[in-house]
Amino acid sequence: MEIRKAVLPVAGLGTRFLPATKAQPKEMLPVVDKPLVQYAVEELSSSGISMAIFVTGRGKDAIEDHFDSSPELEQMLKGHGKEQLLDQVRSVSSLVQMTYVRQKRPLGLGHAILVARELVGPEPFAVVLSDDVIDAPVPCVRQMMDVFERYGRSVVAIQQVSRSAVSSYGIIKAEPVPDHNLSGRLYRITDMVEKPDPRRAPSNLAIIGRYILTPAVFGELVSTPRGAGGEIQLTDALRRLLMKEPIYAYLFEGKRYDAGDKLGFLQATVEIALKRPDLGAAFRKYLKGLKM
Ligand code: G1P
């Protein structure tokens, strides 16, 4: 079945970025000149996904406004002959079709996905966490859709992390799947645990914020009890789903930045700016001139 829809949970409070996120959503923090959430939506659009379902909450209206058309601004840019900016502003509102649903209580990622159940319906779908910005030759979601097309089962994106970092992630236990077309990147999950103690983690393969899920996950989420941090965890629901159907893990190609973290956000900013044709050369020169 084709993947047409993606769920973007954006209701989180963004406490790691206070005070910047006191009065604006963390998803609107800009990396160079685009908000984090726009990187996520552009990845969806270039992967061939046609609908983004945002799971939002209080204080997140700026996200909806960002992807809406903006007649006054467009009129002004037109009047001033700023055609290039006008095109950029217009294209933001036509990337994909958008719908919004509210998560009324902060009960975790699993709960946020469950809130989107009616809008997703009985079809496989993607989940994108906009904190994870991924720079890749082929968009990460597209890579995962290709795996889904071959295997027809849920796929989670993974990367290796240091042992000491495992307690920040969902960690999988898995066996490699020999598939020449995927050059050693595919695993079949045998177990998974959310934010384990490093001494008890089953591996250092961490789940990154990109998933392709079969709708069967909703049936598990309904009865998944609160887990790590007192929240309903997607990892726990997937662990239950594992008893009923296989789930794959895919070591994606590309570089991921944890832009929900201050250091990761700075790394994303520097590296993405260096790659920008309009800024890269001047920024490189500036960095080289710094006394460090
Ligand atoms: C969430 C998931 C976790 C995953 C991580 C990836 O955690 O619960 O399994 O490894 O995203 O970024 P969070 O970062 O929201 O605590």
PDB file of C-alpha atoms and ligand atoms in Angstrom:
ATOM      1  CA  MET A   1       0.000   0.000   0.000  1.00  0.00           C
ATOM      2  CA  GLU A   2       1.134   3.507  -0.788  1.00  0.00           C
ATOM      3  CA  ILE A   3       2.238   5.855   2.003  1.00  0.00           C
ATOM      4  CA  ARG A   4       0.239   9.070   1.554  1.00  0.00           C
ATOM      5  CA  LYS A   5       0.130  10.581   5.026  1.00  0.00           C
ATOM      6  CA  ALA A   6       2.572  11.588   7.731  1.00  0.00           C
ATOM      7  CA  VAL A   7       1.956  12.436  11.364  1.00  0.00           C
ATOM      8  CA  LEU A   8       4.038  15.226  12.909  1.00  0.00           C
ATOM      9  CA  PRO A   9       3.725  15.415  16.681  1.00  0.00           C
ATOM     10  CA  VAL A  10       4.362  19.066  17.579  1.00  0.00           C
ATOM     11  CA  ALA A  11       2.604  19.460  20.926  1.00  0.00           C
ATOM     12  CA  GLY A  12       5.745  19.119  23.077  1.00  0.00           C
ATOM     13  CA  LEU A  13       6.627  21.957  25.442  1.00  0.00           C
ATOM     14  CA  GLY A  14      10.215  22.469  24.336  1.00  0.00           C
ATOM     15  CA  THR A  15      11.585  22.796  27.851  1.00  0.00           C
ATOM     16  CA  ARG A  16      15.138  22.092  26.638  1.00  0.00           C
ATOM     17  CA  PHE A  17      15.070  25.447  24.842  1.00  0.00           C
ATOM     18  CA  LEU A  18      13.624  27.711  27.495  1.00  0.00           C
ATOM     19  CA  PRO A  19      13.447  30.683  27.636  1.00  0.00           C
ATOM     20  CA  ALA A  20      13.408  30.807  23.784  1.00  0.00           C
ATOM     21  CA  THR A  21      10.332  28.567  23.752  1.00  0.00           C
ATOM     22  CA  LYS A  22       8.396  30.410  26.427  1.00  0.00           C
ATOM     23  CA  ALA A  23       6.155  32.157  23.898  1.00  0.00           C
ATOM     24  CA  GLN A  24       6.952  30.371  20.627  1.00  0.00           C
ATOM     25  CA  PRO A  25       6.890  26.722  19.593  1.00  0.00           C
ATOM     26  CA  LYS A  26      10.288  24.981  19.550  1.00  0.00           C
ATOM     27  CA  GLU A  27       9.393  23.733  16.046  1.00  0.00           C
ATOM     28  CA  MET A  28       9.582  27.356  14.866  1.00  0.00           C
ATOM     29  CA  LEU A  29      13.207  27.876  15.954  1.00  0.00           C
ATOM     30  CA  PRO A  30      15.074  28.704  12.752  1.00  0.00           C
ATOM     31  CA  VAL A  31      18.092  26.819  11.467  1.00  0.00           C
ATOM     32  CA  VAL A  32      19.630  29.536   9.251  1.00  0.00           C
ATOM     33  CA  ASP A  33      16.357  30.944   7.855  1.00  0.00           C
ATOM     34  CA  LYS A  34      13.860  28.109   7.984  1.00  0.00           C
ATOM     35  CA  PRO A  35      12.002  26.845  11.046  1.00  0.00           C
ATOM     36  CA  LEU A  36      12.764  23.270  12.104  1.00  0.00           C
ATOM     37  CA  VAL A  37       9.292  22.103  11.155  1.00  0.00           C
ATOM     38  CA  GLN A  38       9.763  23.328   7.589  1.00  0.00           C
ATOM     39  CA  TYR A  39      12.767  21.026   7.129  1.00  0.00           C
ATOM     40  CA  ALA A  40      10.483  18.154   8.168  1.00  0.00           C
ATOM     41  CA  VAL A  41       7.672  19.156   5.805  1.00  0.00           C
ATOM     42  CA  GLU A  42      10.089  19.664   2.899  1.00  0.00           C
ATOM     43  CA  GLU A  43      11.442  16.165   3.528  1.00  0.00           C
ATOM     44  CA  LEU A  44       7.892  14.804   3.328  1.00  0.00           C
ATOM     45  CA  SER A  45       7.100  16.716   0.188  1.00  0.00           C
ATOM     46  CA  SER A  46      10.261  15.563  -1.577  1.00  0.00           C
ATOM     47  CA  SER A  47       9.533  11.983  -0.451  1.00  0.00           C
ATOM     48  CA  GLY A  48       6.181  12.041  -2.261  1.00  0.00           C
ATOM     49  CA  ILE A  49       3.911  12.294   0.784  1.00  0.00           C
ATOM     50  CA  SER A  50       0.802  14.349   0.151  1.00  0.00           C
ATOM     51  CA  MET A  51      -0.687  14.996   3.581  1.00  0.00           C
ATOM     52  CA  ALA A  52       0.825  16.175   6.857  1.00  0.00           C
ATOM     53  CA  ILE A  53      -1.230  15.635  10.004  1.00  0.00           C
ATOM     54  CA  PHE A  54       0.046  17.892  12.778  1.00  0.00           C
ATOM     55  CA  VAL A  55      -0.704  16.868  16.321  1.00  0.00           C
ATOM     56  CA  THR A  56      -0.569  20.244  18.029  1.00  0.00           C
ATOM     57  CA  GLY A  57      -1.353  21.775  21.371  1.00  0.00           C
ATOM     58  CA  ARG A  58      -1.808  25.099  23.102  1.00  0.00           C
ATOM     59  CA  GLY A  59       0.565  27.860  22.012  1.00  0.00           C
ATOM     60  CA  LYS A  60       1.393  26.234  18.679  1.00  0.00           C
ATOM     61  CA  ASP A  61      -0.653  28.493  16.372  1.00  0.00           C
ATOM     62  CA  ALA A  62       2.497  29.910  14.770  1.00  0.00           C
ATOM     63  CA  ILE A  63       3.048  26.547  13.042  1.00  0.00           C
ATOM     64  CA  GLU A  64      -0.383  26.695  11.413  1.00  0.00           C
ATOM     65  CA  ASP A  65       0.179  30.319  10.390  1.00  0.00           C
ATOM     66  CA  HIS A  66       3.590  29.486   8.949  1.00  0.00           C
ATOM     67  CA  PHE A  67       2.126  26.979   6.494  1.00  0.00           C
ATOM     68  CA  ASP A  68      -0.921  29.107   5.652  1.00  0.00           C
ATOM     69  CA  SER A  69      -0.962  31.602   2.800  1.00  0.00           C
ATOM     70  CA  SER A  70      -0.118  35.150   3.819  1.00  0.00           C
ATOM     71  CA  PRO A  71      -1.952  37.602   1.513  1.00  0.00           C
ATOM     72  CA  GLU A  72      -0.657  40.855   3.115  1.00  0.00           C
ATOM     73  CA  LEU A  73       2.962  39.727   3.101  1.00  0.00           C
ATOM     74  CA  GLU A  74       2.655  38.427  -0.473  1.00  0.00           C
ATOM     75  CA  GLN A  75       1.077  41.698  -1.583  1.00  0.00           C
ATOM     76  CA  MET A  76       3.880  43.688   0.027  1.00  0.00           C
ATOM     77  CA  LEU A  77       6.648  41.548  -1.531  1.00  0.00           C
ATOM     78  CA  LYS A  78       4.942  41.810  -4.911  1.00  0.00           C
ATOM     79  CA  GLY A  79       4.629  45.573  -4.579  1.00  0.00           C
ATOM     80  CA  HIS A  80       8.352  45.849  -3.809  1.00  0.00           C
ATOM     81  CA  GLY A  81       9.323  43.619  -6.737  1.00  0.00           C
ATOM     82  CA  LYS A  82      10.824  40.960  -4.425  1.00  0.00           C
ATOM     83  CA  GLU A  83       9.889  38.074  -6.677  1.00  0.00           C
ATOM     84  CA  GLN A  84      12.339  35.546  -5.260  1.00  0.00           C
ATOM     85  CA  LEU A  85      11.157  36.016  -1.680  1.00  0.00           C
ATOM     86  CA  LEU A  86       7.564  35.947  -2.899  1.00  0.00           C
ATOM     87  CA  ASP A  87       8.142  32.535  -4.493  1.00  0.00           C
ATOM     88  CA  GLN A  88       9.743  31.227  -1.310  1.00  0.00           C
ATOM     89  CA  VAL A  89       6.899  32.457   0.880  1.00  0.00           C
ATOM     90  CA  ARG A  90       4.260  31.035  -1.464  1.00  0.00           C
ATOM     91  CA  SER A  91       5.932  27.655  -1.808  1.00  0.00           C
ATOM     92  CA  VAL A  92       5.876  27.124   1.982  1.00  0.00           C
ATOM     93  CA  SER A  93       2.076  27.035   1.939  1.00  0.00           C
ATOM     94  CA  SER A  94       1.817  24.602  -0.945  1.00  0.00           C
ATOM     95  CA  LEU A  95       4.330  21.910   0.051  1.00  0.00           C
ATOM     96  CA  VAL A  96       1.728  19.336   1.106  1.00  0.00           C
ATOM     97  CA  GLN A  97      -1.885  19.334   2.273  1.00  0.00           C
ATOM     98  CA  MET A  98      -2.048  20.000   6.032  1.00  0.00           C
ATOM     99  CA  THR A  99      -4.500  19.070   8.749  1.00  0.00           C
ATOM    100  CA  TYR A 100      -4.333  19.746  12.467  1.00  0.00           C
ATOM    101  CA  VAL A 101      -5.596  17.900  15.499  1.00  0.00           C
ATOM    102  CA  ARG A 102      -5.013  18.761  19.127  1.00  0.00           C
ATOM    103  CA  GLN A 103      -3.410  16.608  21.768  1.00  0.00           C
ATOM    104  CA  LYS A 104      -5.211  17.950  24.799  1.00  0.00           C
ATOM    105  CA  ARG A 105      -2.921  16.431  27.413  1.00  0.00           C
ATOM    106  CA  PRO A 106       0.871  15.925  27.317  1.00  0.00           C
ATOM    107  CA  LEU A 107       0.763  12.139  27.621  1.00  0.00           C
ATOM    108  CA  GLY A 108       3.686  11.337  25.343  1.00  0.00           C
ATOM    109  CA  LEU A 109       4.632  10.413  21.800  1.00  0.00           C
ATOM    110  CA  GLY A 110       2.504   7.248  21.718  1.00  0.00           C
ATOM    111  CA  HIS A 111      -0.535   9.210  22.826  1.00  0.00           C
ATOM    112  CA  ALA A 112       0.145  11.905  20.203  1.00  0.00           C
ATOM    113  CA  ILE A 113       0.116   9.261  17.448  1.00  0.00           C
ATOM    114  CA  LEU A 114      -3.125   7.809  18.799  1.00  0.00           C
ATOM    115  CA  VAL A 115      -4.749  11.248  18.619  1.00  0.00           C
ATOM    116  CA  ALA A 116      -4.184  11.157  14.828  1.00  0.00           C
ATOM    117  CA  ARG A 117      -5.902   7.781  14.405  1.00  0.00           C
ATOM    118  CA  GLU A 118      -9.125   9.033  12.772  1.00  0.00           C
ATOM    119  CA  LEU A 119      -7.225  11.283  10.353  1.00  0.00           C
ATOM    120  CA  VAL A 120      -4.813   8.520   9.340  1.00  0.00           C
ATOM    121  CA  GLY A 121      -7.483   5.844   8.883  1.00  0.00           C
ATOM    122  CA  PRO A 122      -6.732   2.217   7.987  1.00  0.00           C
ATOM    123  CA  GLU A 123      -3.548   2.764   5.996  1.00  0.00           C
ATOM    124  CA  PRO A 124       0.203   2.729   6.638  1.00  0.00           C
ATOM    125  CA  PHE A 125       1.683   6.138   7.430  1.00  0.00           C
ATOM    126  CA  ALA A 126       4.906   7.945   8.276  1.00  0.00           C
ATOM    127  CA  VAL A 127       5.827   9.651  11.545  1.00  0.00           C
ATOM    128  CA  VAL A 128       8.343  12.489  11.541  1.00  0.00           C
ATOM    129  CA  LEU A 129       9.769  14.121  14.658  1.00  0.00           C
ATOM    130  CA  SER A 130      10.894  17.577  13.601  1.00  0.00           C
ATOM    131  CA  ASP A 131      13.605  17.753  16.305  1.00  0.00           C
ATOM    132  CA  ASP A 132      15.587  15.372  14.141  1.00  0.00           C
ATOM    133  CA  VAL A 133      16.843  17.274  11.105  1.00  0.00           C
ATOM    134  CA  ILE A 134      18.290  14.872   8.541  1.00  0.00           C
ATOM    135  CA  ASP A 135      20.530  15.947   5.703  1.00  0.00           C
ATOM    136  CA  ALA A 136      20.597  13.107   3.169  1.00  0.00           C
ATOM    137  CA  PRO A 137      21.182  12.526  -0.544  1.00  0.00           C
ATOM    138  CA  VAL A 138      17.803  10.759  -0.700  1.00  0.00           C
ATOM    139  CA  PRO A 139      15.282  12.105   1.865  1.00  0.00           C
ATOM    140  CA  CYS A 140      15.217   9.779   4.889  1.00  0.00           C
ATOM    141  CA  VAL A 141      11.445   9.253   4.685  1.00  0.00           C
ATOM    142  CA  ARG A 142      11.820   8.290   1.003  1.00  0.00           C
ATOM    143  CA  GLN A 143      14.539   5.750   1.897  1.00  0.00           C
ATOM    144  CA  MET A 144      12.181   4.216   4.436  1.00  0.00           C
ATOM    145  CA  MET A 145       9.234   4.185   2.034  1.00  0.00           C
ATOM    146  CA  ASP A 146      11.432   2.190  -0.351  1.00  0.00           C
ATOM    147  CA  VAL A 147      12.062  -0.375   2.409  1.00  0.00           C
ATOM    148  CA  PHE A 148       8.323  -0.481   3.131  1.00  0.00           C
ATOM    149  CA  GLU A 149       7.587  -1.112  -0.530  1.00  0.00           C
ATOM    150  CA  ARG A 150       9.852  -4.184  -0.429  1.00  0.00           C
ATOM    151  CA  TYR A 151       8.753  -5.623   2.937  1.00  0.00           C
ATOM    152  CA  GLY A 152       5.248  -4.230   3.591  1.00  0.00           C
ATOM    153  CA  ARG A 153       5.938  -3.946   7.354  1.00  0.00           C
ATOM    154  CA  SER A 154       6.644  -1.186   9.850  1.00  0.00           C
ATOM    155  CA  VAL A 155      10.125   0.326   9.602  1.00  0.00           C
ATOM    156  CA  VAL A 156      11.922   2.526  12.139  1.00  0.00           C
ATOM    157  CA  ALA A 157      14.993   4.607  11.329  1.00  0.00           C
ATOM    158  CA  ILE A 158      18.053   3.830  13.459  1.00  0.00           C
ATOM    159  CA  GLN A 159      21.598   5.018  13.993  1.00  0.00           C
ATOM    160  CA  GLN A 160      24.457   3.923  16.201  1.00  0.00           C
ATOM    161  CA  VAL A 161      24.966   6.070  19.285  1.00  0.00           C
ATOM    162  CA  SER A 162      27.530   5.992  22.060  1.00  0.00           C
ATOM    163  CA  ARG A 163      26.791   3.671  24.975  1.00  0.00           C
ATOM    164  CA  SER A 164      26.399   6.604  27.317  1.00  0.00           C
ATOM    165  CA  ALA A 165      23.712   8.149  25.060  1.00  0.00           C
ATOM    166  CA  VAL A 166      21.373   5.123  24.921  1.00  0.00           C
ATOM    167  CA  SER A 167      19.270   6.407  27.819  1.00  0.00           C
ATOM    168  CA  SER A 168      17.989   9.244  25.582  1.00  0.00           C
ATOM    169  CA  TYR A 169      16.507   6.920  22.946  1.00  0.00           C
ATOM    170  CA  GLY A 170      14.390   3.943  22.077  1.00  0.00           C
ATOM    171  CA  ILE A 171      16.951   1.135  21.711  1.00  0.00           C
ATOM    172  CA  ILE A 172      16.453  -1.997  19.636  1.00  0.00           C
ATOM    173  CA  LYS A 173      17.705  -5.560  19.749  1.00  0.00           C
ATOM    174  CA  ALA A 174      17.892  -6.823  16.190  1.00  0.00           C
ATOM    175  CA  GLU A 175      19.263  -9.302  13.672  1.00  0.00           C
ATOM    176  CA  PRO A 176      20.693  -8.176  10.338  1.00  0.00           C
ATOM    177  CA  VAL A 177      18.609  -9.028   7.266  1.00  0.00           C
ATOM    178  CA  PRO A 178      20.704 -10.086   4.274  1.00  0.00           C
ATOM    179  CA  ASP A 179      19.341  -7.956   1.439  1.00  0.00           C
ATOM    180  CA  HIS A 180      21.922  -6.955  -1.164  1.00  0.00           C
ATOM    181  CA  ASN A 181      19.817  -4.043  -2.351  1.00  0.00           C
ATOM    182  CA  LEU A 182      19.966  -2.455   1.084  1.00  0.00           C
ATOM    183  CA  SER A 183      23.702  -3.068   1.597  1.00  0.00           C
ATOM    184  CA  GLY A 184      23.715  -4.196   5.214  1.00  0.00           C
ATOM    185  CA  ARG A 185      21.381  -1.447   6.406  1.00  0.00           C
ATOM    186  CA  LEU A 186      18.342  -3.557   7.251  1.00  0.00           C
ATOM    187  CA  TYR A 187      17.620  -5.302  10.563  1.00  0.00           C
ATOM    188  CA  ARG A 188      14.707  -7.270  11.900  1.00  0.00           C
ATOM    189  CA  ILE A 189      13.821  -6.155  15.411  1.00  0.00           C
ATOM    190  CA  THR A 190      13.564  -8.836  18.102  1.00  0.00           C
ATOM    191  CA  ASP A 191      13.026  -6.541  21.076  1.00  0.00           C
ATOM    192  CA  MET A 192      13.052  -2.853  21.938  1.00  0.00           C
ATOM    193  CA  VAL A 193      13.109  -0.683  25.033  1.00  0.00           C
ATOM    194  CA  GLU A 194      12.524   3.023  25.616  1.00  0.00           C
ATOM    195  CA  LYS A 195      15.354   4.968  27.276  1.00  0.00           C
ATOM    196  CA  PRO A 196      17.180   2.049  28.908  1.00  0.00           C
ATOM    197  CA  ASP A 197      19.845   2.244  31.553  1.00  0.00           C
ATOM    198  CA  PRO A 198      23.142   1.972  29.591  1.00  0.00           C
ATOM    199  CA  ARG A 199      24.124  -1.088  31.678  1.00  0.00           C
ATOM    200  CA  ARG A 200      21.031  -2.951  30.540  1.00  0.00           C
ATOM    201  CA  ALA A 201      20.634  -1.671  26.957  1.00  0.00           C
ATOM    202  CA  PRO A 202      20.304  -4.470  24.377  1.00  0.00           C
ATOM    203  CA  SER A 203      22.533  -2.620  21.856  1.00  0.00           C
ATOM    204  CA  ASN A 204      23.604   0.871  20.845  1.00  0.00           C
ATOM    205  CA  LEU A 205      21.187   1.018  17.891  1.00  0.00           C
ATOM    206  CA  ALA A 206      18.924   3.983  18.601  1.00  0.00           C
ATOM    207  CA  ILE A 207      15.569   4.838  17.058  1.00  0.00           C
ATOM    208  CA  ILE A 208      15.644   8.203  15.274  1.00  0.00           C
ATOM    209  CA  GLY A 209      12.536  10.303  14.649  1.00  0.00           C
ATOM    210  CA  ARG A 210      11.396   8.703  11.391  1.00  0.00           C
ATOM    211  CA  TYR A 211       8.946   5.799  11.253  1.00  0.00           C
ATOM    212  CA  ILE A 212       6.755   4.048   8.713  1.00  0.00           C
ATOM    213  CA  LEU A 213       3.982   2.314  10.638  1.00  0.00           C
ATOM    214  CA  THR A 214       1.190  -0.064   9.771  1.00  0.00           C
ATOM    215  CA  PRO A 215      -2.213   0.996  11.168  1.00  0.00           C
ATOM    216  CA  ALA A 216      -2.069  -2.024  13.512  1.00  0.00           C
ATOM    217  CA  VAL A 217      -0.006   0.187  15.839  1.00  0.00           C
ATOM    218  CA  PHE A 218      -3.195   2.046  16.837  1.00  0.00           C
ATOM    219  CA  GLY A 219      -4.685  -1.172  18.233  1.00  0.00           C
ATOM    220  CA  GLU A 220      -1.632  -1.484  20.491  1.00  0.00           C
ATOM    221  CA  LEU A 221      -1.472   2.178  21.493  1.00  0.00           C
ATOM    222  CA  VAL A 222      -5.028   2.066  22.864  1.00  0.00           C
ATOM    223  CA  SER A 223      -3.987  -0.324  25.627  1.00  0.00           C
ATOM    224  CA  THR A 224      -0.323   0.616  26.128  1.00  0.00           C
ATOM    225  CA  PRO A 225       0.175   1.683  29.762  1.00  0.00           C
ATOM    226  CA  ARG A 226       2.333   4.645  30.713  1.00  0.00           C
ATOM    227  CA  GLY A 227       6.014   3.818  30.551  1.00  0.00           C
ATOM    228  CA  ALA A 228       9.290   5.774  30.762  1.00  0.00           C
ATOM    229  CA  GLY A 229       8.755   9.289  32.133  1.00  0.00           C
ATOM    230  CA  GLY A 230       5.127   8.426  32.956  1.00  0.00           C
ATOM    231  CA  GLU A 231       4.224   8.819  29.267  1.00  0.00           C
ATOM    232  CA  ILE A 232       2.556   6.533  26.728  1.00  0.00           C
ATOM    233  CA  GLN A 233       5.552   5.509  24.654  1.00  0.00           C
ATOM    234  CA  LEU A 234       5.481   4.632  20.957  1.00  0.00           C
ATOM    235  CA  THR A 235       8.389   2.239  21.575  1.00  0.00           C
ATOM    236  CA  ASP A 236       6.270   0.288  24.090  1.00  0.00           C
ATOM    237  CA  ALA A 237       3.381   0.009  21.603  1.00  0.00           C
ATOM    238  CA  LEU A 238       5.771  -1.193  18.887  1.00  0.00           C
ATOM    239  CA  ARG A 239       7.188  -3.773  21.287  1.00  0.00           C
ATOM    240  CA  ARG A 240       3.672  -5.164  21.696  1.00  0.00           C
ATOM    241  CA  LEU A 241       3.109  -5.054  17.937  1.00  0.00           C
ATOM    242  CA  LEU A 242       6.245  -7.170  17.552  1.00  0.00           C
ATOM    243  CA  MET A 243       4.325 -10.152  18.992  1.00  0.00           C
ATOM    244  CA  LYS A 244       1.894  -9.912  16.069  1.00  0.00           C
ATOM    245  CA  GLU A 245       3.900  -8.765  13.050  1.00  0.00           C
ATOM    246  CA  PRO A 246       7.547  -8.211  12.095  1.00  0.00           C
ATOM    247  CA  ILE A 247       9.087  -4.746  12.441  1.00  0.00           C
ATOM    248  CA  TYR A 248      12.216  -3.684  10.615  1.00  0.00           C
ATOM    249  CA  ALA A 249      14.911  -1.162  11.463  1.00  0.00           C
ATOM    250  CA  TYR A 250      16.832   0.725   8.835  1.00  0.00           C
ATOM    251  CA  LEU A 251      20.238   2.388   9.203  1.00  0.00           C
ATOM    252  CA  PHE A 252      19.428   5.387   7.040  1.00  0.00           C
ATOM    253  CA  GLU A 253      21.942   7.118   4.809  1.00  0.00           C
ATOM    254  CA  GLY A 254      22.598  10.721   5.774  1.00  0.00           C
ATOM    255  CA  LYS A 255      23.494  12.920   8.704  1.00  0.00           C
ATOM    256  CA  ARG A 256      21.071  13.506  11.541  1.00  0.00           C
ATOM    257  CA  TYR A 257      21.181  16.499  13.860  1.00  0.00           C
ATOM    258  CA  ASP A 258      19.378  16.429  17.188  1.00  0.00           C
ATOM    259  CA  ALA A 259      18.102  19.976  16.864  1.00  0.00           C
ATOM    260  CA  GLY A 260      16.022  19.558  20.025  1.00  0.00           C
ATOM    261  CA  ASP A 261      19.290  19.781  21.932  1.00  0.00           C
ATOM    262  CA  LYS A 262      21.320  23.007  22.174  1.00  0.00           C
ATOM    263  CA  LEU A 263      24.597  21.534  20.926  1.00  0.00           C
ATOM    264  CA  GLY A 264      22.859  19.576  18.158  1.00  0.00           C
ATOM    265  CA  PHE A 265      20.988  22.714  17.135  1.00  0.00           C
ATOM    266  CA  LEU A 266      24.252  24.656  16.855  1.00  0.00           C
ATOM    267  CA  GLN A 267      25.852  21.846  14.830  1.00  0.00           C
ATOM    268  CA  ALA A 268      22.894  21.829  12.438  1.00  0.00           C
ATOM    269  CA  THR A 269      23.075  25.596  12.087  1.00  0.00           C
ATOM    270  CA  VAL A 270      26.807  25.646  11.336  1.00  0.00           C
ATOM    271  CA  GLU A 271      26.844  22.704   8.936  1.00  0.00           C
ATOM    272  CA  ILE A 272      23.700  23.669   7.052  1.00  0.00           C
ATOM    273  CA  ALA A 273      24.918  27.268   6.739  1.00  0.00           C
ATOM    274  CA  LEU A 274      28.263  26.036   5.378  1.00  0.00           C
ATOM    275  CA  LYS A 275      26.418  24.081   2.688  1.00  0.00           C
ATOM    276  CA  ARG A 276      24.262  27.009   1.595  1.00  0.00           C
ATOM    277  CA  PRO A 277      25.280  28.439  -1.784  1.00  0.00           C
ATOM    278  CA  ASP A 278      24.320  31.973  -0.693  1.00  0.00           C
ATOM    279  CA  LEU A 279      26.164  31.903   2.667  1.00  0.00           C
ATOM    280  CA  GLY A 280      28.663  29.062   2.732  1.00  0.00           C
ATOM    281  CA  ALA A 281      31.760  30.832   1.416  1.00  0.00           C
ATOM    282  CA  ALA A 282      31.419  33.934   3.600  1.00  0.00           C
ATOM    283  CA  PHE A 283      30.545  31.887   6.671  1.00  0.00           C
ATOM    284  CA  ARG A 284      33.533  29.544   6.146  1.00  0.00           C
ATOM    285  CA  LYS A 285      35.811  32.566   5.884  1.00  0.00           C
ATOM    286  CA  TYR A 286      34.372  33.978   9.091  1.00  0.00           C
ATOM    287  CA  LEU A 287      34.820  30.681  10.974  1.00  0.00           C
ATOM    288  CA  LYS A 288      38.404  30.300   9.789  1.00  0.00           C
ATOM    289  CA  GLY A 289      39.190  33.763  11.109  1.00  0.00           C
ATOM    290  CA  LEU A 290      37.976  32.962  14.636  1.00  0.00           C
ATOM    291  CA  LYS A 291      40.671  32.579  17.264  1.00  0.00           C
ATOM    292  CA  MET A 292      39.916  29.242  18.951  1.00  0.00           C
TER     293      MET A 292
HETATM  294  C1  G1P B   1      11.454   9.949  21.048  1.00  0.00           C
HETATM  295  C2  G1P B   1      11.178   8.452  21.135  1.00  0.00           C
HETATM  296  C3  G1P B   1      12.490   7.663  21.197  1.00  0.00           C
HETATM  297  C4  G1P B   1      13.361   8.046  20.017  1.00  0.00           C
HETATM  298  C5  G1P B   1      13.560   9.570  19.937  1.00  0.00           C
HETATM  299  C6  G1P B   1      14.274   9.958  18.656  1.00  0.00           C
HETATM  300  O1  G1P B   1      12.043  10.363  22.272  1.00  0.00           O
HETATM  301  O2  G1P B   1      10.378   8.179  22.280  1.00  0.00           O
HETATM  302  O3  G1P B   1      12.216   6.275  21.176  1.00  0.00           O
HETATM  303  O4  G1P B   1      14.608   7.384  20.140  1.00  0.00           O
HETATM  304  O5  G1P B   1      12.316  10.258  19.964  1.00  0.00           O
HETATM  305  O6  G1P B   1      14.575  11.324  18.599  1.00  0.00           O
HETATM  306  P1  G1P B   1      12.146  11.911  22.727  1.00  0.00           P
HETATM  307  O7  G1P B   1      13.327  12.475  22.008  1.00  0.00           O
HETATM  308  O8  G1P B   1      10.858  12.552  22.341  1.00  0.00           O
HETATM  309  O9  G1P B   1      12.359  11.864  24.210  1.00  0.00           O
END
